Amino acid sequence: MRRARIPIYRQKRPAMVRENVIAQLANLQTHPSVRLALEEGRIRPARLGLRH
């Protein structure tokens, strides 16, 4: 019996989503109001189960 092939985008999707989230969080930290809030300790980056 032949195994069904999983399209490559489905195999790579979790890694692509993770990289996108990391990039978006990094981008948010460049916004002046977000940067100030981070520096003042008014907000903290969410963990989201990501490891840097």
Coordinates of N, CA and C in Angstrom, one line a residue:
M1 N 0.8 -1.2 0.0 CA 0.0 0.0 0.0 C 0.9 1.2 0.0
R2 N 0.6 2.2 -0.8 CA 1.3 3.4 -0.9 C 0.9 4.5 0.1
R3 N 1.9 5.1 0.7 CA 1.6 6.2 1.7 C 1.3 7.4 0.9
A4 N 0.3 8.1 1.4 CA -0.1 9.4 0.8 C 1.1 10.4 1.1
R5 N 1.4 11.2 0.1 CA 2.4 12.2 0.3 C 1.8 13.5 0.8
I6 N 2.4 14.0 1.8 CA 2.0 15.3 2.4 C 2.6 16.4 1.6
P7 N 1.8 17.4 1.1 CA 2.4 18.5 0.4 C 3.5 19.2 1.3
I8 N 4.6 19.6 0.7 CA 5.7 20.2 1.4 C 5.3 21.4 2.2
Y9 N 4.3 22.2 1.7 CA 3.9 23.4 2.5 C 3.3 23.0 3.8
R10 N 2.6 21.9 3.9 CA 2.0 21.4 5.1 C 3.1 20.9 6.1
Q11 N 4.2 20.4 5.6 CA 5.2 19.9 6.4 C 6.0 21.1 7.0
K12 N 6.1 22.2 6.2 CA 6.9 23.4 6.7 C 6.0 24.4 7.4
R13 N 4.7 24.3 7.3 CA 3.9 25.3 7.9 C 4.2 25.7 9.4
P14 N 4.3 24.7 10.3 CA 4.6 25.1 11.7 C 5.8 25.9 11.8
A15 N 6.9 25.6 11.1 CA 8.1 26.3 11.2 C 8.0 27.7 10.6
M16 N 7.2 27.8 9.5 CA 7.0 29.1 8.9 C 6.2 30.0 9.8
V17 N 5.1 29.5 10.5 CA 4.3 30.2 11.4 C 5.2 30.7 12.6
R18 N 6.0 29.8 13.1 CA 6.8 30.2 14.2 C 7.8 31.3 13.8
E19 N 8.4 31.2 12.7 CA 9.3 32.3 12.3 C 8.6 33.6 12.0
N20 N 7.4 33.5 11.5 CA 6.6 34.7 11.3 C 6.2 35.4 12.6
V21 N 5.8 34.6 13.6 CA 5.5 35.2 14.9 C 6.7 35.9 15.5
I22 N 7.9 35.2 15.4 CA 9.1 35.8 16.0 C 9.4 37.1 15.3
A23 N 9.3 37.2 13.9 CA 9.5 38.4 13.2 C 8.6 39.5 13.6
Q24 N 7.3 39.1 13.7 CA 6.3 40.2 14.1 C 6.5 40.7 15.5
L25 N 6.9 39.9 16.4 CA 7.2 40.4 17.8 C 8.5 41.3 17.8
A26 N 9.5 40.9 17.0 CA 10.6 41.8 16.8 C 10.3 43.1 16.2
N27 N 9.4 43.1 15.2 CA 8.9 44.3 14.6 C 8.2 45.2 15.5
L28 N 7.3 44.6 16.3 CA 6.5 45.4 17.3 C 7.4 46.1 18.3
Q29 N 8.5 45.5 18.7 CA 9.5 46.1 19.6 C 10.2 47.3 19.1
T30 N 10.1 47.6 17.8 CA 10.7 48.7 17.2 C 9.8 49.9 17.2
H31 N 8.5 49.7 17.5 CA 7.5 50.8 17.6 C 7.8 51.6 18.8
P32 N 7.9 53.0 18.7 CA 8.3 53.8 19.9 C 7.5 53.6 21.1
S33 N 6.2 53.5 21.0 CA 5.3 53.3 22.2 C 5.5 51.9 22.9
V34 N 5.7 50.9 22.0 CA 6.0 49.6 22.6 C 7.3 49.5 23.2
R35 N 8.3 50.1 22.6 CA 9.7 50.1 23.1 C 9.7 50.8 24.5
L36 N 9.0 52.0 24.6 CA 9.0 52.7 25.9 C 8.3 51.9 26.9
A37 N 7.2 51.3 26.6 CA 6.4 50.4 27.6 C 7.3 49.3 28.0
L38 N 8.1 48.7 27.1 CA 9.0 47.6 27.5 C 10.0 48.1 28.5
E39 N 10.6 49.2 28.1 CA 11.7 49.8 28.9 C 11.2 50.1 30.3
E40 N 10.0 50.6 30.4 CA 9.4 51.0 31.7 C 8.8 49.9 32.5
G41 N 8.8 48.7 31.9 CA 8.3 47.5 32.5 C 6.8 47.5 32.6
R42 N 6.1 48.3 31.8 CA 4.6 48.3 31.8 C 4.1 47.1 31.0
I43 N 4.9 46.6 30.1 CA 4.5 45.3 29.4 C 5.7 44.4 29.3
R44 N 5.4 43.1 29.1 CA 6.4 42.1 29.0 C 6.1 41.3 27.7
P45 N 7.2 40.9 27.0 CA 6.9 40.1 25.8 C 6.2 38.8 26.3
A46 N 5.3 38.4 25.5 CA 4.6 37.1 25.8 C 5.5 35.9 25.4
R47 N 5.4 34.9 26.2 CA 6.3 33.7 26.0 C 5.8 32.9 24.7
L48 N 4.6 32.7 24.6 CA 4.0 32.0 23.5 C 4.7 30.6 23.2
G49 N 5.4 30.1 24.1 CA 6.0 28.8 23.9 C 7.2 28.9 23.0
L50 N 7.7 30.0 22.7 CA 8.8 30.2 21.7 C 10.1 30.3 22.5
R51 N 11.1 29.7 21.9 CA 12.5 29.9 22.5 C 13.3 30.6 21.5
H52 N 14.1 31.6 22.0 CA 14.9 32.4 21.2 C 16.3 31.8 21.1

